[in-house]
Structures are given as structure tokens and as C-alpha cells.
Coordinates of N, CA and C in Angstrom, one line a residue:
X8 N 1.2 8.5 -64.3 CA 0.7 9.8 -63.8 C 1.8 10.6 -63.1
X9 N 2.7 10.3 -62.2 CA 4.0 10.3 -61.4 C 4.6 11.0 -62.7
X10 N 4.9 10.5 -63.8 CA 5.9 11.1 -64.7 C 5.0 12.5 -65.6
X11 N 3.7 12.3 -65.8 CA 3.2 13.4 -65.8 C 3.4 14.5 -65.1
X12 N 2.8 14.1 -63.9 CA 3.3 15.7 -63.1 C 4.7 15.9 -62.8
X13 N 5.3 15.1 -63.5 CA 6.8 15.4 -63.2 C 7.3 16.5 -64.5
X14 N 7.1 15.8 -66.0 CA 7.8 16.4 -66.9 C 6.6 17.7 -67.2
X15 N 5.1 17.5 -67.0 CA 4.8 18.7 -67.8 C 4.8 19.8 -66.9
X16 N 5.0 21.2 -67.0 CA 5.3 22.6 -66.2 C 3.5 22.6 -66.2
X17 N 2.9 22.6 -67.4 CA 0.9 23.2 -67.3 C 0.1 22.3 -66.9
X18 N 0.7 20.9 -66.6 CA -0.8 19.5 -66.2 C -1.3 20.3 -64.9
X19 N -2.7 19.9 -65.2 CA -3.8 19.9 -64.0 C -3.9 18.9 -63.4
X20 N -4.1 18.3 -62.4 CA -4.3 17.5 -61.7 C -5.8 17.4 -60.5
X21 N -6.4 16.8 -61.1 CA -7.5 16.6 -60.9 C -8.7 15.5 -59.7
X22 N -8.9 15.6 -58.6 CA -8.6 14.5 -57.9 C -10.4 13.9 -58.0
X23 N -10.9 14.9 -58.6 CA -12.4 14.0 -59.3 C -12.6 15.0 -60.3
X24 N -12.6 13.7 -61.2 CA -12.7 14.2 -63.3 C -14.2 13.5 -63.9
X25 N -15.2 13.7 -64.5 CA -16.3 12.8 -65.2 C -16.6 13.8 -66.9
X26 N -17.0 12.5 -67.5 CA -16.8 12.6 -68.5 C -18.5 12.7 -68.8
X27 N -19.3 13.7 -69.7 CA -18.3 15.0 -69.7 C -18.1 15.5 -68.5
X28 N -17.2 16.4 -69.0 CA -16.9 17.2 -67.7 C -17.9 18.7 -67.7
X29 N -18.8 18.9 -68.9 CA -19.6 20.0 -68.4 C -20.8 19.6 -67.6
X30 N -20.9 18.3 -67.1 CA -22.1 18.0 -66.4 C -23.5 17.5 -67.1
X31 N -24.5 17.8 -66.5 CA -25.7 17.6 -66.6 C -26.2 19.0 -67.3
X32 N -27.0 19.2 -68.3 CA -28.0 20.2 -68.6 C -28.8 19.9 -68.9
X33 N -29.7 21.0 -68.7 CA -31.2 21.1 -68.8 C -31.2 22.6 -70.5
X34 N -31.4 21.7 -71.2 CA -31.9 22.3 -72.3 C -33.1 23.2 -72.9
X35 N -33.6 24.1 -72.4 CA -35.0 25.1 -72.8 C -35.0 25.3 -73.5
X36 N -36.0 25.4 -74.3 CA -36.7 25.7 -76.0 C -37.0 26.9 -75.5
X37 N -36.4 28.0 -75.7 CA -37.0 29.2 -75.3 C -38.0 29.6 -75.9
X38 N -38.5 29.6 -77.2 CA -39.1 29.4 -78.0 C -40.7 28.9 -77.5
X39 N -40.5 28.1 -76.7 CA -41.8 27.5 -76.0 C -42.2 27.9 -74.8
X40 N -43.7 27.9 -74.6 CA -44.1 27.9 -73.4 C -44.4 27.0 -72.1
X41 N -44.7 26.8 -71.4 CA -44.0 27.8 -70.3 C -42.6 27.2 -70.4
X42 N -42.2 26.5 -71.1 CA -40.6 26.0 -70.3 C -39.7 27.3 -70.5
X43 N -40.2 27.8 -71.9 CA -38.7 29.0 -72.2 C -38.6 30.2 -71.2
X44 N -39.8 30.9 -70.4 CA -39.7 31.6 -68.9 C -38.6 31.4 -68.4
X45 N -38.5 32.7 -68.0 CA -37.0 32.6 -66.6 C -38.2 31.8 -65.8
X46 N -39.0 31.9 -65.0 CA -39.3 31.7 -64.1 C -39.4 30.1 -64.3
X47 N -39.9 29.6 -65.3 CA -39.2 28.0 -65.3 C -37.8 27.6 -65.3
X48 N -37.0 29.0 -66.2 CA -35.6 28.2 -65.7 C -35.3 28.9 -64.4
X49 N -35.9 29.0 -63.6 CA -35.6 28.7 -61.8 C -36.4 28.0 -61.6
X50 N -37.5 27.5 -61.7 CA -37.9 26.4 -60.9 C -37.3 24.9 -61.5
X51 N -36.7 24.8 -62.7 CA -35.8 23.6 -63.1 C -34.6 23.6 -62.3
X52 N -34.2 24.9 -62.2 CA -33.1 24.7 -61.4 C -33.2 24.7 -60.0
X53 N -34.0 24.8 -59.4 CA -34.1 25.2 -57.9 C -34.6 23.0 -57.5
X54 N -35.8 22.6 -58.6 CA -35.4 21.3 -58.7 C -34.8 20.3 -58.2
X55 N -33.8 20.6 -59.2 CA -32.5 19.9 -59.2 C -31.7 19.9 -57.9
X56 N -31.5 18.8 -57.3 CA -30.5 18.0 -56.4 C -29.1 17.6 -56.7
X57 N -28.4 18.9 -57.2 CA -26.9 18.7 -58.1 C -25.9 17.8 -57.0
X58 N -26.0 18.1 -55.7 CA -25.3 16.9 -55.0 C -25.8 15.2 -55.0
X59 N -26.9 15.0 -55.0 CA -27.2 13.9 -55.5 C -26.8 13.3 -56.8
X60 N -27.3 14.1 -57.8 CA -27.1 13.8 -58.9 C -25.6 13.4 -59.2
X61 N -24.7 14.0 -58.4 CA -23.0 13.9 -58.8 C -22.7 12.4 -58.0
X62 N -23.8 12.1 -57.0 CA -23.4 11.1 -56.1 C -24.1 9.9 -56.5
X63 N -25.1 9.8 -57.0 CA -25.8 8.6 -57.7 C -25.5 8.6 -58.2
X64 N -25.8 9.6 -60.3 CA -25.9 9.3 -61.2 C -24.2 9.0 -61.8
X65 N -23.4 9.4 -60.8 CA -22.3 9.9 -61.6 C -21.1 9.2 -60.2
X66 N -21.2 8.4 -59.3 CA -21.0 7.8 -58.0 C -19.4 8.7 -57.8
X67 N -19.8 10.0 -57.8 CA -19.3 11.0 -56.7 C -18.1 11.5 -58.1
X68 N -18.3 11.4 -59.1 CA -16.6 11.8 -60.0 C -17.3 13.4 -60.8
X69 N -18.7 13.5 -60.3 CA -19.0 15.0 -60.5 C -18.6 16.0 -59.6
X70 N -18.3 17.3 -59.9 CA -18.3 18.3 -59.0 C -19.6 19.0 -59.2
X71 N -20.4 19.1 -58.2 CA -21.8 19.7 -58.2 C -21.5 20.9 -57.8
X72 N -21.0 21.9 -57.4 CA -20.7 23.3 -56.5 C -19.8 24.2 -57.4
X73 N -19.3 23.4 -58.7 CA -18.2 24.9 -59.3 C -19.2 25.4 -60.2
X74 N -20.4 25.4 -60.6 CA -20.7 25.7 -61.8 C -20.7 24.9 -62.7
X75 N -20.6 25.7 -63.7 CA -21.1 25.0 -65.5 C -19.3 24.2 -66.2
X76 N -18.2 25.1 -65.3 CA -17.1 24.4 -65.9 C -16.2 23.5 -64.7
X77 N -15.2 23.3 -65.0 CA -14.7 22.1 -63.9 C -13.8 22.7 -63.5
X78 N -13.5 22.1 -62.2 CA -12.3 23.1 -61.6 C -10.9 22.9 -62.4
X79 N -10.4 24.3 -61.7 CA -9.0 23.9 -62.3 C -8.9 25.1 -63.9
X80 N -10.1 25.2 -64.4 CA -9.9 26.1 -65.3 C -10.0 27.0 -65.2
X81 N -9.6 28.1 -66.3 CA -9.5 29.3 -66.1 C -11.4 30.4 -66.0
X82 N -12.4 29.5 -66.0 CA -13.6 30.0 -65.8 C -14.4 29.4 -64.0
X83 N -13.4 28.7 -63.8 CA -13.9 28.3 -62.5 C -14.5 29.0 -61.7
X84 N -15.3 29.0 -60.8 CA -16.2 30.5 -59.8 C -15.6 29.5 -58.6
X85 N -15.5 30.2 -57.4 CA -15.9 30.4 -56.2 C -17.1 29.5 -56.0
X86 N -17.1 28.4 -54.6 CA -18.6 28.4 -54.5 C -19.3 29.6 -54.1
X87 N -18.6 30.6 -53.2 CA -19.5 31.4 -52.6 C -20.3 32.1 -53.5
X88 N -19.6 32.3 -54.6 CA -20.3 32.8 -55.5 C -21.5 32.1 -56.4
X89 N -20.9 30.4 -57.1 CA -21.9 29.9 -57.3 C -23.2 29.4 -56.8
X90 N -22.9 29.4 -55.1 CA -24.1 29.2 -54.6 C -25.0 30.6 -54.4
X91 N -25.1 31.3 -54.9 CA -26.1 32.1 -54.8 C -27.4 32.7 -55.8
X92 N -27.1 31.5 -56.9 CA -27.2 31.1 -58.0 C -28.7 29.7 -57.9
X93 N -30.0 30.4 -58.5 CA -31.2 29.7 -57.6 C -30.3 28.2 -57.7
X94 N -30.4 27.7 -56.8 CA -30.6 26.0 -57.4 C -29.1 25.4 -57.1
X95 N -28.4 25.8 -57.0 CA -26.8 25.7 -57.1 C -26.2 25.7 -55.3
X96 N -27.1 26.0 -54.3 CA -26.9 26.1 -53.1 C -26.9 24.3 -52.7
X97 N -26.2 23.7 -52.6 CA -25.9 22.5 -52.6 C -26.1 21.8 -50.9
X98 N -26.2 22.4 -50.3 CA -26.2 22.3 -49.0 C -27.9 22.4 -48.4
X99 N -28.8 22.7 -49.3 CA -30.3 22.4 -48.8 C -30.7 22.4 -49.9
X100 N -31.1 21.1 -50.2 CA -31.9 20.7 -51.1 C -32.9 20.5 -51.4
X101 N -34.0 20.7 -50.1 CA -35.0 20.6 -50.0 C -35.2 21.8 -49.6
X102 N -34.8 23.0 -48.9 CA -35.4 24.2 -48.8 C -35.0 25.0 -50.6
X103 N -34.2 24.1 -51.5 CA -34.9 24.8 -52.8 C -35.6 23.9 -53.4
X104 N -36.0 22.8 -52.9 CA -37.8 22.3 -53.9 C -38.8 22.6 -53.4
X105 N -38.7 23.5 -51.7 CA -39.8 24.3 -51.4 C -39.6 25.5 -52.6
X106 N -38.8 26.0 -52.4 CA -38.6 27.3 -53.3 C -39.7 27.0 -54.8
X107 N -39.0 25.9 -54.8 CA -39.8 25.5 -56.3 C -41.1 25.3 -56.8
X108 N -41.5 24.9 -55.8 CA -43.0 24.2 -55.6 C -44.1 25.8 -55.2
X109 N -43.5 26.6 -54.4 CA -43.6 28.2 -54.4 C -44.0 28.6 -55.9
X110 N -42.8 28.4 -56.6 CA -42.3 29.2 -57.9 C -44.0 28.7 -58.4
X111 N -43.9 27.0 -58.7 CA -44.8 26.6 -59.6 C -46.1 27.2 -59.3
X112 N -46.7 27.7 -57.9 CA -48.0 27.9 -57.9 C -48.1 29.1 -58.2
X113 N -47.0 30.2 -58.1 CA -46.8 31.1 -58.7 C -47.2 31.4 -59.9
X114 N -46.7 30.6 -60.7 CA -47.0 30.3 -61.9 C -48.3 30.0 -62.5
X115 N -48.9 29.4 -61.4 CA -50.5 29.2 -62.0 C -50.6 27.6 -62.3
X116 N -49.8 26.6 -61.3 CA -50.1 25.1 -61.6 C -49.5 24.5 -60.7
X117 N -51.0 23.7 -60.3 CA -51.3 22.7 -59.3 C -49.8 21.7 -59.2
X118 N -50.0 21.1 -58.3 CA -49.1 20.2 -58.6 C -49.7 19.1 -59.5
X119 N -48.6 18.1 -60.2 CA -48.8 17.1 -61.0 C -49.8 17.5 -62.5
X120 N -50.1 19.0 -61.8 CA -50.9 19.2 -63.3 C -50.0 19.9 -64.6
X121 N -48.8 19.9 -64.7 CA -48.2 20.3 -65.7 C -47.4 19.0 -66.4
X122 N -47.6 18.5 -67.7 CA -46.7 17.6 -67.7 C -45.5 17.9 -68.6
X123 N -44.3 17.6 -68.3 CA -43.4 17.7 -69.3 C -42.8 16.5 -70.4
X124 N -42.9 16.8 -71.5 CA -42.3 16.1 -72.3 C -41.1 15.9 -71.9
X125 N -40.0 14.7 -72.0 CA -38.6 15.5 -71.6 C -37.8 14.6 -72.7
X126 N -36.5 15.3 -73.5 CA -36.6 14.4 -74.7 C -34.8 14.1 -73.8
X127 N -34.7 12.8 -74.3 CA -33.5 12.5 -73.1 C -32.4 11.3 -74.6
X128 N -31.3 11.8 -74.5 CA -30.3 11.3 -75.5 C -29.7 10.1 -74.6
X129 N -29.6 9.2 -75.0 CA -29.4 7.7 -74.5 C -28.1 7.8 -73.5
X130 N -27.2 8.4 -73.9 CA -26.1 8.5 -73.4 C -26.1 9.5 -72.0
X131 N -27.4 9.7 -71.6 CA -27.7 10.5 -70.4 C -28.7 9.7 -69.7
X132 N -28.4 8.5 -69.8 CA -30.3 7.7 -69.6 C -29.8 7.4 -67.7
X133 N -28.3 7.3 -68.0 CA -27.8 7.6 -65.9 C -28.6 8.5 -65.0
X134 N -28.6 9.6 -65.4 CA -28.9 10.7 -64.6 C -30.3 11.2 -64.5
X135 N -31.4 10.2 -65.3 CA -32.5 10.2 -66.3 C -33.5 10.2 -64.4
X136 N -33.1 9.1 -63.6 CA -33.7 8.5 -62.3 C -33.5 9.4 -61.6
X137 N -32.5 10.0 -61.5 CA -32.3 10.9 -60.5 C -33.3 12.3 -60.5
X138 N -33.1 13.0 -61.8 CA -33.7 13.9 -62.3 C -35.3 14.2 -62.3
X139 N -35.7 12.7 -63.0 CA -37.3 12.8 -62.5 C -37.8 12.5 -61.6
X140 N -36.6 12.1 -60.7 CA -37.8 12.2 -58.9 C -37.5 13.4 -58.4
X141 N -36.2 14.0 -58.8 CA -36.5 15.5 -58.1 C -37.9 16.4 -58.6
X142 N -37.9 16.1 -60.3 CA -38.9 16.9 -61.0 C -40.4 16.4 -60.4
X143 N -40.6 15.5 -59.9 CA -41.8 14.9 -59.6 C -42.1 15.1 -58.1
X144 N -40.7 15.5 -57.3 CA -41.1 16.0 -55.9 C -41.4 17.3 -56.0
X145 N -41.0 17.8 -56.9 CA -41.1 19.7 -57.3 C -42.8 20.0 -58.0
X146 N -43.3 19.1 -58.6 CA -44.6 19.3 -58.7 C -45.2 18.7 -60.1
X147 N -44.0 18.8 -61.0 CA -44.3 18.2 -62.4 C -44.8 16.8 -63.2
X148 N -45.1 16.5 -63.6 CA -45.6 14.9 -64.5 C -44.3 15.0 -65.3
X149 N -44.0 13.9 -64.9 CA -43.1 13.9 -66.4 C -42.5 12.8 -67.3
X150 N -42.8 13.0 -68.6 CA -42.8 11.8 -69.6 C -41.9 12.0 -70.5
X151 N -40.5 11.1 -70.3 CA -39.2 11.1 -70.8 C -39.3 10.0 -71.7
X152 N -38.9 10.8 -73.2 CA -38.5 10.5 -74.4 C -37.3 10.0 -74.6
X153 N -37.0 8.9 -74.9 CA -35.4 8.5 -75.0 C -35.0 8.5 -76.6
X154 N -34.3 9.2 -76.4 CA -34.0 8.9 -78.0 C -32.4 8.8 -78.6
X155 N -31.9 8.0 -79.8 CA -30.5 7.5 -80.0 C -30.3 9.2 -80.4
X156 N -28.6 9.4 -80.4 CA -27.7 10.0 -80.8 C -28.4 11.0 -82.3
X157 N -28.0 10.4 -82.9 CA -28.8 11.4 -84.3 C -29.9 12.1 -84.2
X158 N -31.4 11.0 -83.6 CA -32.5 11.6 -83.5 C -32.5 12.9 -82.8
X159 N -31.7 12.6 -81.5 CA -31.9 13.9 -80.4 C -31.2 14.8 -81.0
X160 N -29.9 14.9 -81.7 CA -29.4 16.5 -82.1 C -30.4 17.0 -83.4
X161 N -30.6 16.0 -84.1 CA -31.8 16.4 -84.6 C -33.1 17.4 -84.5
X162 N -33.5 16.5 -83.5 CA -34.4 17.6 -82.7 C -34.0 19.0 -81.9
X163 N -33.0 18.6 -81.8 CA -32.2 20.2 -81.1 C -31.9 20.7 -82.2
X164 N -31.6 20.3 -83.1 CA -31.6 20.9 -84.1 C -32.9 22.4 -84.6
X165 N -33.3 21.4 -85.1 CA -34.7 21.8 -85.3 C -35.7 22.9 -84.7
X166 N -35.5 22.5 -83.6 CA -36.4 23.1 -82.3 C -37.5 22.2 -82.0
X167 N -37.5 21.0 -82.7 CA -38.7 20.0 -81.9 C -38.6 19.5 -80.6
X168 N -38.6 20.4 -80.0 CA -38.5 20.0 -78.2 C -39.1 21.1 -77.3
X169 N -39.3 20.8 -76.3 CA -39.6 21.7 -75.1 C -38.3 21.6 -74.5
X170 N -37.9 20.7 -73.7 CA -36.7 20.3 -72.6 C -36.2 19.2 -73.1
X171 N -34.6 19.6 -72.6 CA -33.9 18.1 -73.1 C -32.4 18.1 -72.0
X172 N -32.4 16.3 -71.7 CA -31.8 16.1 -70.8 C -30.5 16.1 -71.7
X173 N -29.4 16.8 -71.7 CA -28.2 16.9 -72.5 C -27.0 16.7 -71.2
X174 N -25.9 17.0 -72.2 CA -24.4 17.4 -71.3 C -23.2 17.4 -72.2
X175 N -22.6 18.5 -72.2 CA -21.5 18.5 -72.9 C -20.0 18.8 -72.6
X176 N -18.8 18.2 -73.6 CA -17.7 17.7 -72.5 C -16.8 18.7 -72.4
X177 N -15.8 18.4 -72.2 CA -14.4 19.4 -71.3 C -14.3 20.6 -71.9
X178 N -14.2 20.3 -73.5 CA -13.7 21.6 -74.5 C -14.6 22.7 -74.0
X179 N -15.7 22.1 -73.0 CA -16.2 24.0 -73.4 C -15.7 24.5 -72.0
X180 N -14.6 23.9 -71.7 CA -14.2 24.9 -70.6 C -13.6 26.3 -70.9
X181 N -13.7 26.5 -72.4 CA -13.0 27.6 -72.8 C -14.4 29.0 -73.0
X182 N -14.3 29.7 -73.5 CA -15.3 31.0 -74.0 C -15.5 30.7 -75.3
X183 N -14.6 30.6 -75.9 CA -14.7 30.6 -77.3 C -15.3 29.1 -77.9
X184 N -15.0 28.4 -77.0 CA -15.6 26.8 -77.5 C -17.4 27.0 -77.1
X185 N -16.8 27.2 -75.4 CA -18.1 26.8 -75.1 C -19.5 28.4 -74.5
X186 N -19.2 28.9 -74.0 CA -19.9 30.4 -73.7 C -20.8 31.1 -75.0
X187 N -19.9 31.2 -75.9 CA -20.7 31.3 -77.2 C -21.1 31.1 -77.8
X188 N -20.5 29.1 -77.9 CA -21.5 28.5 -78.7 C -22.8 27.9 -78.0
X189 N -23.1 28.2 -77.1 CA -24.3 27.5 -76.3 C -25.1 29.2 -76.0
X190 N -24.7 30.0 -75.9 CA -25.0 31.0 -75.8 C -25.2 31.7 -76.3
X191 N -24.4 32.5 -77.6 CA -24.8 33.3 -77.9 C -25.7 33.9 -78.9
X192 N -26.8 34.9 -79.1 CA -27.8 34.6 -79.9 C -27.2 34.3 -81.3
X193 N -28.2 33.7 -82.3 CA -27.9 32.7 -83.6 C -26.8 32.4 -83.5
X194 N -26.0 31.2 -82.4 CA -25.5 29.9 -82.6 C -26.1 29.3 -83.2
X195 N -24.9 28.3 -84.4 CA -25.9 26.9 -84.5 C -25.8 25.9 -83.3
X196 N -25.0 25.9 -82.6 CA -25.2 25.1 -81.3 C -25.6 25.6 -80.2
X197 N -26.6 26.7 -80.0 CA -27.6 27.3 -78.9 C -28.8 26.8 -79.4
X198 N -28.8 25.3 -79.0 CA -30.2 24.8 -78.9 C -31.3 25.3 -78.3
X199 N -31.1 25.9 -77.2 CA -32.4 26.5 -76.4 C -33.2 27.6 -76.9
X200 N -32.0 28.1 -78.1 CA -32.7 29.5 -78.9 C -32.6 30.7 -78.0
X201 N -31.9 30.9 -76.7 CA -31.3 31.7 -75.5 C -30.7 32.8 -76.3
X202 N -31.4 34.2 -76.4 CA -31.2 35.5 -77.0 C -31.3 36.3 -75.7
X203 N -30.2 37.2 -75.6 CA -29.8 38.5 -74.5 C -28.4 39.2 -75.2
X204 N -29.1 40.1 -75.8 CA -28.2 41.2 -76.0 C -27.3 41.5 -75.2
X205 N -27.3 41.2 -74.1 CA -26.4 42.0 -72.7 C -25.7 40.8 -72.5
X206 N -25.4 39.4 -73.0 CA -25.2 38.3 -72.7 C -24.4 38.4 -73.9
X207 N -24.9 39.0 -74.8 CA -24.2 38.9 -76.4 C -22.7 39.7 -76.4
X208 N -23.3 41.1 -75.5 CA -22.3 42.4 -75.2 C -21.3 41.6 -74.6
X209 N -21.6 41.3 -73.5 CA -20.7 40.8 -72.5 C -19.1 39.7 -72.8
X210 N -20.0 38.7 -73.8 CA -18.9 37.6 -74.5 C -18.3 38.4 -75.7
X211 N -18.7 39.2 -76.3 CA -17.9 39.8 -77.0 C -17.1 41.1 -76.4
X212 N -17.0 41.4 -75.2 CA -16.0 41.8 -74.4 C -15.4 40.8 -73.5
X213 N -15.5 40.0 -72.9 CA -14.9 38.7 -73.2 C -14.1 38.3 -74.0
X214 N -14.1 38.5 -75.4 CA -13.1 37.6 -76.5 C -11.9 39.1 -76.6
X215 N -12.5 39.9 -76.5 CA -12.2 40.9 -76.6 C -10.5 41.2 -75.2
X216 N -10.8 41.0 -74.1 CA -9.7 40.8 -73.2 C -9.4 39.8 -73.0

């Protein structure tokens, strides 16, 4: 390592790296009801206990506070910025599962009366414990699908899912690897089916500067 940061001029140096390095996602079938709603993707994310999760599932080699890419790259945010971002405020984790439990009745459901399918790819089955006791403190049932490698992109494929416990690795620290392809409308790798013209505009002034 020593001779690394010695001979190369561009190494990053990293003092907590996990593989992947884009984290944990939550995959939405937008396509479906109720999960594809904004207002479900804030109550999934409001949820979510991203400092936990980096510290159980992942025994602290996650960064929970930069966002979707890792530090060190050229997409990195600010926390101040990413915490203002429902669910991303890392520092109270339980004044956002009130937030959430809010959202849900909002929404028009009791607690425990919504149940989620959750389709979960083996190689994420770590983060699997963490995830459904947050979802289950937030108000939801939830019955996780495990499934090998092929089946699950399969199904993302397809669109046979509601929610899926995913994560994907370093390369999409870039725009062009990763922004677009999870993003932008008709990817073949925007599983969630996530369409916004103004999301579309944007990355393509992005590629663009």
C-alpha cells in the first residue's frame, strides 16, 4: 500500500471501502402499486436506519452519510447536503420511522396491514435482518423472497417484482456507468422502470459538460 501511494500521482486512499461500494438499494417496480409512489419511495427511505445498516450488516466498512456514491469520487455530496434528503439524516433514526409511520397512515394503512413481497438476491441475505426490522418497526409485514443470482435479475428483468433488496458496485461511481444506467428512462438496467423527463434532461446535460 506504502508503495502505492508513493508511485501513483491519482490513488485514492480510502480509510473504509465495502464491496459493493454503491451500497444497499431498494429497488421499486414503479410500475406497481403502492410501492412505485413517491410517497412509498419516502416512507422506504425514511425506514431505513443507513447507520445501522453500515454498522451490523456491513460491521462499519459502509459509508451511510455520502449518498448513493463513495467518497473520494468525483459525485460525492456533502453531508449537509445529503442529509436533507428524507431518510439520509443519519443522526435520528427514529424521528424518521416516526416520519414514516406518519407517511403510512397517510397513505391509508394501518399498521402491519400492508404486506410486502420483498424479492432479496442471495448475495444481499447480510443486510436482509437489518432491513426488516426497520420495515416492521415502520408499520409493514414483510415476506422476503430469496432468490439465487440468475432468478433475481431475471425477475428484474422482467418486471416480476414489487421491491427488491439489490446493490451495486464501484463502477457506477461514474454518470455514464451508473446515473444513466439505473436511471434513465428505457434503460435496460433501470429495473424500477423510474421515468422523469427532467431526470432524463438533466443527465443528458450532464454527459454533455
Amino acid at each position: 500500500a506504502e508503495n502505492l501511494i508513493r508511485d501513483c500521482k491519482d490513488c485514492q486512499v480510502w480509510s473504509r471501502v465495502f464491496n459493493p461500494a454503491y451500497g444497499t438499494m431498494i429497488e421499486r417496480n414503479h410500475q406497481t402499486k403502492p410501492w412505485g409512489t413517491p410517497e412509498m419511495g419516502e416512507f422506504l427511505s425514511l425506514a431505513m436506519d443507513r447507520a445501522k445498516m453500515a454498522k451490523v450488516a456491513y460491521q462499519g466498512w459502509d459509508v451511510p452519510a455520502k449518498g448513493l456514491f463513495p467518497p473520494g469520487t468525483g459525485w460525492e455530496m456533502p453531508y449537509d447536503i445529503v442529509k436533507t434528503v428524507p431518510g439520509f439524516n443519519i443522526e435520528d433514526p427514529e424521528g424518521n420511522k416516526a416520519k414514516a409511520r406518519e407517511l403510512l397512515a397517510k397513505m391509508g394503512y394501518k399498521p402491519n396491514e400492508l404486506e410486502l413481497n420483498l424479492t432479496v438476491v442471495t448475495w444481499m441475505q447480510p443486510a436482509l435482518p437489518v432491513l426488516v426490522e426497520d420495515l416492521t418497526a415502520a408499520g409493514l409485514k414483510v415476506n422476503p423472497k430469496i432468490k439465487d443470482n440468475a432468478t433475481n435479475y431475471e425477475l428484474l428483468g422482467s418486471g416480476d417484482f414489487t421491491v427488491a433488496l439489490m446493490a451495486y458496485g464501484g463502477n457506477n461511481a461514474t454518470k455514464e456507468i451508473g446515473m444513466a444506467e439505473h436511471f434513465a428512462t428505457g434503460s435496460e438496467r433501470n429495473y424500477s422502470r423510474y421515468s422523469n423527463p427532467q431526470v432524463d434532461k438533466l443527465l443528458d446535460q450532464m454527459t454533455a459538460e
